[in-house]
Amino acid sequence: MTHIYDTIILGGGPAGLSAALYAGRGKLDTLLIEKATYGGQVATTFEVDNYPGTDIGITGPELSEKMRKQAAAFGTNFIKEDIIDVQLDEKIKVIKTAKGEYQAKTVIIATGAEPKMVGFKGEKELRGRGVSYCATCDADFYTDFPIAVIGGGDSALQEALYLTKFASKVTIIHRRQGFRAAQYLVDKAKANEKIEFILDSVVEEATEEKGLLTGLRLKNVLTGEQSHLQVEGVFVFVGYKPISDLFQGKIKMNEFGEIITDVYMRTDVPGVFAAGDIRETTIRQVVTAAADGAVAAISCEKYLGEAE
């Protein structure tokens, strides 16, 4: 007979690992499926200083492994496989991977979101070592240092303004003259003495020394002129992409591909929950994702109890 789990968690980031911990403590027969690295985005972060109760200086991979071990201690099963299809509309949910098929009474979707990359040379290699996608996470590391922000939307300008609390100077790099951001944000940024602008320009390459960012090579898109900007860090804010392609047409989403839930993390499909960056949310932090995971697991346990 095919084994039927109480719940299958899709994704091993903070939301998924938190859900795994709470589901395991709730004595649910739980399986977590992760295709790559446990921890998700936090696993690419060099240091994590804003998760309560952790040691100052703990690395993203260290925190992720602590979370995984804690969930495993309460009985959650873990496998690393690539999910290729899901069937969620029946009472028993089916998760198909490249290696096999798994069934469960409930599913918690925690596949997360990924920041859109600009694509300049060295961006991927220096992520977490000078290249960041989260001001709230990493701003403190650049106290009294010059940094850059790439982007021209609301997020880019909002985060640039936030970063002025820490950095000695913030240079906003945007490929156009005009901004997509709200005018009041543009005006506020232009009025801030710590903010400078380099417009009509793109980043072509990150320079580094001993594996740490030292600056950015820029190109003016109108004149072709090249220059070098010396900064200790660069924050990229050109949008996020939820990892939700698997669920298109199978679950209710917003226009951005984020799964819509209620406060209990319930989706519009009975027995299916979503947590963390994959869902429609205003803040994307490790602590909020972990909270979502806890709520999802508790709601899942309640759903199973009512279904008996």
PDB file of C-alpha atoms in Angstrom:
ATOM      1  CA  MET A   1       0.000   0.000   0.000  1.00  0.00           C
ATOM      2  CA  THR A   2       1.147   3.546  -0.715  1.00  0.00           C
ATOM      3  CA  HIS A   3       2.150   5.396   2.419  1.00  0.00           C
ATOM      4  CA  ILE A   4      -0.041   8.419   3.087  1.00  0.00           C
ATOM      5  CA  TYR A   5       1.546  11.155   5.181  1.00  0.00           C
ATOM      6  CA  ASP A   6      -0.445  13.491   7.386  1.00  0.00           C
ATOM      7  CA  THR A   7       1.294  16.394   5.687  1.00  0.00           C
ATOM      8  CA  ILE A   8       3.915  17.033   3.046  1.00  0.00           C
ATOM      9  CA  ILE A   9       5.835  20.302   3.202  1.00  0.00           C
ATOM     10  CA  LEU A  10       7.119  21.645  -0.089  1.00  0.00           C
ATOM     11  CA  GLY A  11      10.279  23.671   0.460  1.00  0.00           C
ATOM     12  CA  GLY A  12      12.985  23.727   3.111  1.00  0.00           C
ATOM     13  CA  GLY A  13      13.448  27.427   3.813  1.00  0.00           C
ATOM     14  CA  PRO A  14      12.617  29.018   7.190  1.00  0.00           C
ATOM     15  CA  ALA A  15       8.849  28.678   6.585  1.00  0.00           C
ATOM     16  CA  GLY A  16       9.113  25.022   5.626  1.00  0.00           C
ATOM     17  CA  LEU A  17      11.530  24.156   8.428  1.00  0.00           C
ATOM     18  CA  SER A  18       9.380  25.927  11.008  1.00  0.00           C
ATOM     19  CA  ALA A  19       6.305  24.093   9.730  1.00  0.00           C
ATOM     20  CA  ALA A  20       8.275  20.839   9.936  1.00  0.00           C
ATOM     21  CA  LEU A  21       9.173  21.537  13.565  1.00  0.00           C
ATOM     22  CA  TYR A  22       5.605  22.323  14.597  1.00  0.00           C
ATOM     23  CA  ALA A  23       4.134  19.442  12.605  1.00  0.00           C
ATOM     24  CA  GLY A  24       6.640  17.035  14.144  1.00  0.00           C
ATOM     25  CA  ARG A  25       5.922  18.297  17.662  1.00  0.00           C
ATOM     26  CA  GLY A  26       2.237  17.859  16.875  1.00  0.00           C
ATOM     27  CA  LYS A  27       2.895  14.158  16.176  1.00  0.00           C
ATOM     28  CA  LEU A  28       1.979  14.505  12.513  1.00  0.00           C
ATOM     29  CA  ASP A  29       3.514  12.026  10.078  1.00  0.00           C
ATOM     30  CA  THR A  30       5.474  14.622   8.113  1.00  0.00           C
ATOM     31  CA  LEU A  31       7.638  14.678   5.009  1.00  0.00           C
ATOM     32  CA  LEU A  32       9.566  17.736   3.823  1.00  0.00           C
ATOM     33  CA  ILE A  33      10.723  17.867   0.206  1.00  0.00           C
ATOM     34  CA  GLU A  34      13.495  20.287  -0.767  1.00  0.00           C
ATOM     35  CA  LYS A  35      15.157  20.333  -4.171  1.00  0.00           C
ATOM     36  CA  ALA A  36      18.344  22.184  -3.267  1.00  0.00           C
ATOM     37  CA  THR A  37      19.763  23.714  -0.075  1.00  0.00           C
ATOM     38  CA  TYR A  38      17.954  23.729   3.270  1.00  0.00           C
ATOM     39  CA  GLY A  39      17.401  27.301   4.398  1.00  0.00           C
ATOM     40  CA  GLY A  40      16.442  28.781   1.041  1.00  0.00           C
ATOM     41  CA  GLN A  41      17.519  32.415   0.675  1.00  0.00           C
ATOM     42  CA  VAL A  42      18.902  32.612   4.209  1.00  0.00           C
ATOM     43  CA  ALA A  43      21.405  29.885   3.328  1.00  0.00           C
ATOM     44  CA  THR A  44      23.040  32.395   0.954  1.00  0.00           C
ATOM     45  CA  THR A  45      23.384  35.025   3.687  1.00  0.00           C
ATOM     46  CA  PHE A  46      26.869  35.383   5.155  1.00  0.00           C
ATOM     47  CA  GLU A  47      25.684  36.489   8.614  1.00  0.00           C
ATOM     48  CA  VAL A  48      22.229  36.609  10.237  1.00  0.00           C
ATOM     49  CA  ASP A  49      21.952  39.118  13.084  1.00  0.00           C
ATOM     50  CA  ASN A  50      18.197  39.736  13.206  1.00  0.00           C
ATOM     51  CA  TYR A  51      16.728  36.337  14.071  1.00  0.00           C
ATOM     52  CA  PRO A  52      15.815  36.282  17.790  1.00  0.00           C
ATOM     53  CA  GLY A  53      17.835  34.013  20.047  1.00  0.00           C
ATOM     54  CA  THR A  54      20.691  33.301  17.668  1.00  0.00           C
ATOM     55  CA  ASP A  55      24.346  33.984  18.326  1.00  0.00           C
ATOM     56  CA  ILE A  56      25.676  37.235  16.867  1.00  0.00           C
ATOM     57  CA  GLY A  57      27.606  36.370  13.715  1.00  0.00           C
ATOM     58  CA  ILE A  58      25.827  33.084  12.981  1.00  0.00           C
ATOM     59  CA  THR A  59      25.927  32.353   9.272  1.00  0.00           C
ATOM     60  CA  GLY A  60      22.905  31.593   7.118  1.00  0.00           C
ATOM     61  CA  PRO A  61      23.971  27.978   6.514  1.00  0.00           C
ATOM     62  CA  GLU A  62      24.565  27.438  10.252  1.00  0.00           C
ATOM     63  CA  LEU A  63      21.114  28.755  11.168  1.00  0.00           C
ATOM     64  CA  SER A  64      19.502  26.664   8.432  1.00  0.00           C
ATOM     65  CA  GLU A  65      21.172  23.477   9.655  1.00  0.00           C
ATOM     66  CA  LYS A  66      20.106  24.189  13.241  1.00  0.00           C
ATOM     67  CA  MET A  67      16.511  24.560  12.046  1.00  0.00           C
ATOM     68  CA  ARG A  68      16.674  21.326  10.048  1.00  0.00           C
ATOM     69  CA  LYS A  69      18.177  19.318  12.917  1.00  0.00           C
ATOM     70  CA  GLN A  70      15.570  20.624  15.363  1.00  0.00           C
ATOM     71  CA  ALA A  71      12.720  19.572  13.049  1.00  0.00           C
ATOM     72  CA  ALA A  72      14.342  16.177  12.417  1.00  0.00           C
ATOM     73  CA  ALA A  73      14.621  15.609  16.182  1.00  0.00           C
ATOM     74  CA  PHE A  74      10.822  15.736  16.367  1.00  0.00           C
ATOM     75  CA  GLY A  75      10.366  13.116  13.663  1.00  0.00           C
ATOM     76  CA  THR A  76      10.049  15.005  10.376  1.00  0.00           C
ATOM     77  CA  ASN A  77      11.346  13.056   7.382  1.00  0.00           C
ATOM     78  CA  PHE A  78      13.496  14.895   4.826  1.00  0.00           C
ATOM     79  CA  ILE A  79      14.236  14.126   1.199  1.00  0.00           C
ATOM     80  CA  LYS A  80      15.983  16.093  -1.533  1.00  0.00           C
ATOM     81  CA  GLU A  81      14.077  15.722  -4.779  1.00  0.00           C
ATOM     82  CA  ASP A  82      12.846  17.994  -7.562  1.00  0.00           C
ATOM     83  CA  ILE A  83       9.042  18.335  -7.621  1.00  0.00           C
ATOM     84  CA  ILE A  84       7.655  18.104 -11.152  1.00  0.00           C
ATOM     85  CA  ASP A  85       3.875  18.058 -10.558  1.00  0.00           C
ATOM     86  CA  VAL A  86       1.248  18.365  -7.838  1.00  0.00           C
ATOM     87  CA  GLN A  87      -2.360  17.201  -7.634  1.00  0.00           C
ATOM     88  CA  LEU A  88      -4.134  19.088  -4.880  1.00  0.00           C
ATOM     89  CA  ASP A  89      -7.852  18.994  -5.632  1.00  0.00           C
ATOM     90  CA  GLU A  90      -8.639  15.541  -4.217  1.00  0.00           C
ATOM     91  CA  LYS A  91      -8.878  14.510  -0.568  1.00  0.00           C
ATOM     92  CA  ILE A  92      -5.526  12.760  -0.854  1.00  0.00           C
ATOM     93  CA  LYS A  93      -2.910  15.087  -2.349  1.00  0.00           C
ATOM     94  CA  VAL A  94      -0.286  13.727  -4.731  1.00  0.00           C
ATOM     95  CA  ILE A  95       3.224  15.127  -5.086  1.00  0.00           C
ATOM     96  CA  LYS A  96       5.246  13.844  -8.023  1.00  0.00           C
ATOM     97  CA  THR A  97       9.023  14.206  -8.114  1.00  0.00           C
ATOM     98  CA  ALA A  98      11.643  13.167 -10.603  1.00  0.00           C
ATOM     99  CA  LYS A  99      12.206  10.037  -8.515  1.00  0.00           C
ATOM    100  CA  GLY A 100       8.771   9.013  -7.303  1.00  0.00           C
ATOM    101  CA  GLU A 101       5.311   9.861  -6.033  1.00  0.00           C
ATOM    102  CA  TYR A 102       4.204  10.834  -2.525  1.00  0.00           C
ATOM    103  CA  GLN A 103       0.752  11.163  -1.014  1.00  0.00           C
ATOM    104  CA  ALA A 104      -0.588  13.144   1.937  1.00  0.00           C
ATOM    105  CA  LYS A 105      -3.811  14.293   3.540  1.00  0.00           C
ATOM    106  CA  THR A 106      -2.557  17.884   3.594  1.00  0.00           C
ATOM    107  CA  VAL A 107       0.132  19.971   1.911  1.00  0.00           C
ATOM    108  CA  ILE A 108       2.007  23.042   3.129  1.00  0.00           C
ATOM    109  CA  ILE A 109       3.489  25.045   0.246  1.00  0.00           C
ATOM    110  CA  ALA A 110       6.659  26.853   1.311  1.00  0.00           C
ATOM    111  CA  THR A 111       8.602  27.062  -1.926  1.00  0.00           C
ATOM    112  CA  GLY A 112       9.484  30.716  -1.320  1.00  0.00           C
ATOM    113  CA  ALA A 113      10.462  33.478  -3.692  1.00  0.00           C
ATOM    114  CA  GLU A 114      13.715  34.516  -5.251  1.00  0.00           C
ATOM    115  CA  PRO A 115      14.982  38.042  -5.829  1.00  0.00           C
ATOM    116  CA  LYS A 116      15.372  38.987  -9.451  1.00  0.00           C
ATOM    117  CA  MET A 117      19.013  39.348 -10.369  1.00  0.00           C
ATOM    118  CA  VAL A 118      20.396  42.163 -12.498  1.00  0.00           C
ATOM    119  CA  GLY A 119      22.878  39.889 -14.225  1.00  0.00           C
ATOM    120  CA  PHE A 120      26.145  41.784 -13.886  1.00  0.00           C
ATOM    121  CA  LYS A 121      29.407  39.850 -13.741  1.00  0.00           C
ATOM    122  CA  GLY A 122      30.194  38.700 -10.205  1.00  0.00           C
ATOM    123  CA  GLU A 123      26.650  39.205  -8.876  1.00  0.00           C
ATOM    124  CA  LYS A 124      26.048  35.552  -8.110  1.00  0.00           C
ATOM    125  CA  GLU A 125      29.549  34.848  -6.828  1.00  0.00           C
ATOM    126  CA  LEU A 126      29.532  37.783  -4.382  1.00  0.00           C
ATOM    127  CA  ARG A 127      26.036  37.276  -3.033  1.00  0.00           C
ATOM    128  CA  GLY A 128      26.278  37.518   0.741  1.00  0.00           C
ATOM    129  CA  ARG A 129      29.771  38.981   0.420  1.00  0.00           C
ATOM    130  CA  GLY A 130      28.878  42.480  -0.639  1.00  0.00           C
ATOM    131  CA  VAL A 131      25.876  41.806  -2.877  1.00  0.00           C
ATOM    132  CA  SER A 132      22.587  41.806  -0.970  1.00  0.00           C
ATOM    133  CA  TYR A 133      18.867  41.717  -1.715  1.00  0.00           C
ATOM    134  CA  CYS A 134      17.581  42.623   1.747  1.00  0.00           C
ATOM    135  CA  ALA A 135      18.252  45.957   3.463  1.00  0.00           C
ATOM    136  CA  THR A 136      16.616  44.952   6.743  1.00  0.00           C
ATOM    137  CA  CYS A 137      18.773  41.832   6.885  1.00  0.00           C
ATOM    138  CA  ASP A 138      22.145  43.320   6.017  1.00  0.00           C
ATOM    139  CA  ALA A 139      22.130  47.113   6.509  1.00  0.00           C
ATOM    140  CA  ASP A 140      23.956  46.987   9.838  1.00  0.00           C
ATOM    141  CA  PHE A 141      26.991  45.348   8.225  1.00  0.00           C
ATOM    142  CA  TYR A 142      27.612  48.546   6.248  1.00  0.00           C
ATOM    143  CA  THR A 143      27.488  51.090   9.048  1.00  0.00           C
ATOM    144  CA  ASP A 144      29.614  54.112   8.038  1.00  0.00           C
ATOM    145  CA  PHE A 145      30.530  52.575   4.665  1.00  0.00           C
ATOM    146  CA  PRO A 146      29.523  53.735   1.163  1.00  0.00           C
ATOM    147  CA  ILE A 147      27.034  51.488  -0.604  1.00  0.00           C
ATOM    148  CA  ALA A 148      24.955  51.407  -3.779  1.00  0.00           C
ATOM    149  CA  VAL A 149      21.333  50.564  -4.539  1.00  0.00           C
ATOM    150  CA  ILE A 150      20.232  49.265  -7.938  1.00  0.00           C
ATOM    151  CA  GLY A 151      16.644  49.940  -9.008  1.00  0.00           C
ATOM    152  CA  GLY A 152      14.095  52.625  -9.693  1.00  0.00           C
ATOM    153  CA  GLY A 153      10.855  51.393  -8.144  1.00  0.00           C
ATOM    154  CA  ASP A 154       9.210  51.970  -4.776  1.00  0.00           C
ATOM    155  CA  SER A 155      11.243  49.223  -3.060  1.00  0.00           C
ATOM    156  CA  ALA A 156      14.557  50.575  -4.316  1.00  0.00           C
ATOM    157  CA  LEU A 157      13.900  54.102  -3.048  1.00  0.00           C
ATOM    158  CA  GLN A 158      12.294  52.998   0.203  1.00  0.00           C
ATOM    159  CA  GLU A 159      15.233  50.738   0.984  1.00  0.00           C
ATOM    160  CA  ALA A 160      17.733  53.414  -0.078  1.00  0.00           C
ATOM    161  CA  LEU A 161      16.163  55.795   2.427  1.00  0.00           C
ATOM    162  CA  TYR A 162      16.308  53.109   5.113  1.00  0.00           C
ATOM    163  CA  LEU A 163      19.963  52.401   4.327  1.00  0.00           C
ATOM    164  CA  THR A 164      20.905  56.044   4.966  1.00  0.00           C
ATOM    165  CA  LYS A 165      20.474  55.285   8.677  1.00  0.00           C
ATOM    166  CA  PHE A 166      23.562  53.092   8.433  1.00  0.00           C
ATOM    167  CA  ALA A 167      25.731  53.860   5.402  1.00  0.00           C
ATOM    168  CA  SER A 168      27.959  56.895   5.019  1.00  0.00           C
ATOM    169  CA  LYS A 169      26.630  57.386   1.495  1.00  0.00           C
ATOM    170  CA  VAL A 170      24.018  55.651  -0.682  1.00  0.00           C
ATOM    171  CA  THR A 171      24.309  55.861  -4.466  1.00  0.00           C
ATOM    172  CA  ILE A 172      21.165  54.922  -6.395  1.00  0.00           C
ATOM    173  CA  ILE A 173      21.958  53.444  -9.809  1.00  0.00           C
ATOM    174  CA  HIS A 174      19.120  53.418 -12.336  1.00  0.00           C
ATOM    175  CA  ARG A 175      19.158  52.661 -16.038  1.00  0.00           C
ATOM    176  CA  ARG A 176      16.764  55.517 -16.870  1.00  0.00           C
ATOM    177  CA  GLN A 177      16.249  59.187 -15.977  1.00  0.00           C
ATOM    178  CA  GLY A 178      12.693  58.626 -14.802  1.00  0.00           C
ATOM    179  CA  PHE A 179      11.639  56.492 -11.863  1.00  0.00           C
ATOM    180  CA  ARG A 180       8.780  54.027 -11.506  1.00  0.00           C
ATOM    181  CA  ALA A 181       8.617  54.883  -7.820  1.00  0.00           C
ATOM    182  CA  ALA A 182       5.985  57.184  -6.346  1.00  0.00           C
ATOM    183  CA  GLN A 183       6.952  60.838  -6.731  1.00  0.00           C
ATOM    184  CA  TYR A 184       6.942  61.490  -2.989  1.00  0.00           C
ATOM    185  CA  LEU A 185       9.639  58.822  -2.584  1.00  0.00           C
ATOM    186  CA  VAL A 186      11.692  60.348  -5.396  1.00  0.00           C
ATOM    187  CA  ASP A 187      11.409  63.782  -3.789  1.00  0.00           C
ATOM    188  CA  LYS A 188      12.310  62.417  -0.374  1.00  0.00           C
ATOM    189  CA  ALA A 189      15.373  60.617  -1.751  1.00  0.00           C
ATOM    190  CA  LYS A 190      16.557  63.695  -3.638  1.00  0.00           C
ATOM    191  CA  ALA A 191      16.225  65.763  -0.472  1.00  0.00           C
ATOM    192  CA  ASN A 192      18.351  63.342   1.565  1.00  0.00           C
ATOM    193  CA  GLU A 193      21.935  64.598   1.763  1.00  0.00           C
ATOM    194  CA  LYS A 194      23.297  61.051   2.044  1.00  0.00           C
ATOM    195  CA  ILE A 195      21.794  59.936  -1.288  1.00  0.00           C
ATOM    196  CA  GLU A 196      23.399  60.478  -4.683  1.00  0.00           C
ATOM    197  CA  PHE A 197      22.148  59.345  -8.102  1.00  0.00           C
ATOM    198  CA  ILE A 198      23.818  57.797 -11.118  1.00  0.00           C
ATOM    199  CA  LEU A 199      21.162  57.662 -13.832  1.00  0.00           C
ATOM    200  CA  ASP A 200      21.043  56.305 -17.386  1.00  0.00           C
ATOM    201  CA  SER A 201      23.562  53.737 -16.202  1.00  0.00           C
ATOM    202  CA  VAL A 202      23.889  50.006 -15.631  1.00  0.00           C
ATOM    203  CA  VAL A 203      26.242  47.848 -13.591  1.00  0.00           C
ATOM    204  CA  GLU A 204      28.388  45.664 -15.825  1.00  0.00           C
ATOM    205  CA  GLU A 205      30.697  44.058 -13.285  1.00  0.00           C
ATOM    206  CA  ALA A 206      31.469  43.840  -9.590  1.00  0.00           C
ATOM    207  CA  THR A 207      35.084  44.231  -8.536  1.00  0.00           C
ATOM    208  CA  GLU A 208      36.371  42.257  -5.582  1.00  0.00           C
ATOM    209  CA  GLU A 209      39.361  41.563  -3.400  1.00  0.00           C
ATOM    210  CA  LYS A 210      39.784  38.361  -1.404  1.00  0.00           C
ATOM    211  CA  GLY A 211      36.214  37.374  -2.206  1.00  0.00           C
ATOM    212  CA  LEU A 212      34.619  40.602  -0.963  1.00  0.00           C
ATOM    213  CA  LEU A 213      33.029  43.372  -3.030  1.00  0.00           C
ATOM    214  CA  THR A 214      35.155  46.490  -3.515  1.00  0.00           C
ATOM    215  CA  GLY A 215      33.217  48.358  -6.197  1.00  0.00           C
ATOM    216  CA  LEU A 216      31.120  48.401  -9.359  1.00  0.00           C
ATOM    217  CA  ARG A 217      32.025  49.005 -12.986  1.00  0.00           C
ATOM    218  CA  LEU A 218      29.306  51.134 -14.583  1.00  0.00           C
ATOM    219  CA  LYS A 219      28.322  51.983 -18.141  1.00  0.00           C
ATOM    220  CA  ASN A 220      26.258  54.966 -19.240  1.00  0.00           C
ATOM    221  CA  VAL A 221      23.627  53.578 -21.635  1.00  0.00           C
ATOM    222  CA  LEU A 222      23.421  56.825 -23.609  1.00  0.00           C
ATOM    223  CA  THR A 223      27.090  57.710 -24.052  1.00  0.00           C
ATOM    224  CA  GLY A 224      28.775  54.351 -23.496  1.00  0.00           C
ATOM    225  CA  GLU A 225      31.100  55.995 -20.979  1.00  0.00           C
ATOM    226  CA  GLN A 226      32.466  53.610 -18.350  1.00  0.00           C
ATOM    227  CA  SER A 227      33.347  54.393 -14.747  1.00  0.00           C
ATOM    228  CA  HIS A 228      34.137  52.694 -11.435  1.00  0.00           C
ATOM    229  CA  LEU A 229      32.191  53.304  -8.224  1.00  0.00           C
ATOM    230  CA  GLN A 230      33.945  52.335  -5.005  1.00  0.00           C
ATOM    231  CA  VAL A 231      31.457  50.815  -2.554  1.00  0.00           C
ATOM    232  CA  GLU A 232      31.543  48.199   0.184  1.00  0.00           C
ATOM    233  CA  GLY A 233      28.110  46.816  -0.659  1.00  0.00           C
ATOM    234  CA  VAL A 234      25.404  46.866  -3.291  1.00  0.00           C
ATOM    235  CA  PHE A 235      21.707  46.226  -2.675  1.00  0.00           C
ATOM    236  CA  VAL A 236      19.673  44.970  -5.628  1.00  0.00           C
ATOM    237  CA  PHE A 237      15.965  45.854  -5.654  1.00  0.00           C
ATOM    238  CA  VAL A 238      14.520  44.993  -9.046  1.00  0.00           C
ATOM    239  CA  GLY A 239      11.717  42.757  -7.799  1.00  0.00           C
ATOM    240  CA  TYR A 240      10.956  39.281  -6.460  1.00  0.00           C
ATOM    241  CA  LYS A 241       9.673  36.232  -8.292  1.00  0.00           C
ATOM    242  CA  PRO A 242       7.586  33.750  -6.278  1.00  0.00           C
ATOM    243  CA  ILE A 243       8.478  30.131  -7.015  1.00  0.00           C
ATOM    244  CA  SER A 244       4.907  29.234  -7.893  1.00  0.00           C
ATOM    245  CA  ASP A 245       4.886  27.944 -11.476  1.00  0.00           C
ATOM    246  CA  LEU A 246       3.958  24.432 -10.267  1.00  0.00           C
ATOM    247  CA  PHE A 247       0.731  25.752  -8.778  1.00  0.00           C
ATOM    248  CA  GLN A 248      -0.525  27.923 -11.631  1.00  0.00           C
ATOM    249  CA  GLY A 249      -4.189  27.147 -12.326  1.00  0.00           C
ATOM    250  CA  LYS A 250      -4.387  24.875  -9.289  1.00  0.00           C
ATOM    251  CA  ILE A 251      -4.586  27.412  -6.494  1.00  0.00           C
ATOM    252  CA  LYS A 252      -5.676  31.037  -6.172  1.00  0.00           C
ATOM    253  CA  MET A 253      -2.889  33.581  -6.720  1.00  0.00           C
ATOM    254  CA  ASN A 254      -2.584  37.306  -7.180  1.00  0.00           C
ATOM    255  CA  GLU A 255      -1.302  39.021 -10.311  1.00  0.00           C
ATOM    256  CA  PHE A 256       2.302  38.551  -9.181  1.00  0.00           C
ATOM    257  CA  GLY A 257       2.017  34.780  -8.782  1.00  0.00           C
ATOM    258  CA  GLU A 258       1.862  34.919  -4.980  1.00  0.00           C
ATOM    259  CA  ILE A 259      -0.493  32.435  -3.315  1.00  0.00           C
ATOM    260  CA  ILE A 260      -3.402  34.061  -1.487  1.00  0.00           C
ATOM    261  CA  THR A 261      -4.074  32.835   2.057  1.00  0.00           C
ATOM    262  CA  ASP A 262      -6.074  33.883   5.088  1.00  0.00           C
ATOM    263  CA  VAL A 263      -4.482  34.566   8.490  1.00  0.00           C
ATOM    264  CA  TYR A 264      -4.483  30.810   9.179  1.00  0.00           C
ATOM    265  CA  MET A 265      -2.377  30.208   6.023  1.00  0.00           C
ATOM    266  CA  ARG A 266      -5.310  28.416   4.391  1.00  0.00           C
ATOM    267  CA  THR A 267      -5.530  28.634   0.613  1.00  0.00           C
ATOM    268  CA  ASP A 268      -8.712  28.286  -1.424  1.00  0.00           C
ATOM    269  CA  VAL A 269      -8.071  24.517  -1.732  1.00  0.00           C
ATOM    270  CA  PRO A 270      -9.158  22.480   1.319  1.00  0.00           C
ATOM    271  CA  GLY A 271      -6.201  20.842   3.017  1.00  0.00           C
ATOM    272  CA  VAL A 272      -3.642  23.040   1.289  1.00  0.00           C
ATOM    273  CA  PHE A 273      -1.767  25.748   3.185  1.00  0.00           C
ATOM    274  CA  ALA A 274       0.949  28.211   2.169  1.00  0.00           C
ATOM    275  CA  ALA A 275       3.619  29.912   4.252  1.00  0.00           C
ATOM    276  CA  GLY A 276       6.497  32.322   3.824  1.00  0.00           C
ATOM    277  CA  ASP A 277       7.583  34.238   0.761  1.00  0.00           C
ATOM    278  CA  ILE A 278       5.421  32.193  -1.615  1.00  0.00           C
ATOM    279  CA  ARG A 279       2.283  33.811  -0.250  1.00  0.00           C
ATOM    280  CA  GLU A 280       0.920  37.321  -0.603  1.00  0.00           C
ATOM    281  CA  THR A 281       2.712  39.222   2.152  1.00  0.00           C
ATOM    282  CA  THR A 282       4.115  42.653   2.941  1.00  0.00           C
ATOM    283  CA  ILE A 283       7.347  41.643   4.682  1.00  0.00           C
ATOM    284  CA  ARG A 284       9.868  38.985   3.694  1.00  0.00           C
ATOM    285  CA  GLN A 285      12.064  38.155   6.677  1.00  0.00           C
ATOM    286  CA  VAL A 286      13.313  34.935   8.261  1.00  0.00           C
ATOM    287  CA  VAL A 287      11.282  35.617  11.387  1.00  0.00           C
ATOM    288  CA  THR A 288       8.009  36.263   9.509  1.00  0.00           C
ATOM    289  CA  ALA A 289       8.503  33.185   7.330  1.00  0.00           C
ATOM    290  CA  ALA A 290       9.109  31.065  10.416  1.00  0.00           C
ATOM    291  CA  ALA A 291       5.957  32.477  12.024  1.00  0.00           C
ATOM    292  CA  ASP A 292       3.969  31.626   8.888  1.00  0.00           C
ATOM    293  CA  GLY A 293       5.293  28.070   9.024  1.00  0.00           C
ATOM    294  CA  ALA A 294       4.224  27.652  12.631  1.00  0.00           C
ATOM    295  CA  VAL A 295       0.719  28.960  11.878  1.00  0.00           C
ATOM    296  CA  ALA A 296       0.415  26.709   8.820  1.00  0.00           C
ATOM    297  CA  ALA A 297       1.393  23.583  10.755  1.00  0.00           C
ATOM    298  CA  ILE A 298      -0.988  24.330  13.620  1.00  0.00           C
ATOM    299  CA  SER A 299      -3.805  25.046  11.137  1.00  0.00           C
ATOM    300  CA  CYS A 300      -2.945  21.822   9.356  1.00  0.00           C
ATOM    301  CA  GLU A 301      -3.154  19.865  12.600  1.00  0.00           C
ATOM    302  CA  LYS A 302      -6.552  21.423  13.333  1.00  0.00           C
ATOM    303  CA  TYR A 303      -7.798  20.576   9.837  1.00  0.00           C
ATOM    304  CA  LEU A 304      -6.779  16.933  10.239  1.00  0.00           C
ATOM    305  CA  GLY A 305      -8.473  16.758  13.634  1.00  0.00           C
ATOM    306  CA  GLU A 306     -11.719  18.112  12.225  1.00  0.00           C
ATOM    307  CA  ALA A 307     -11.570  15.718   9.281  1.00  0.00           C
ATOM    308  CA  GLU A 308     -11.459  12.626  11.504  1.00  0.00           C
TER     309      GLU A 308
END
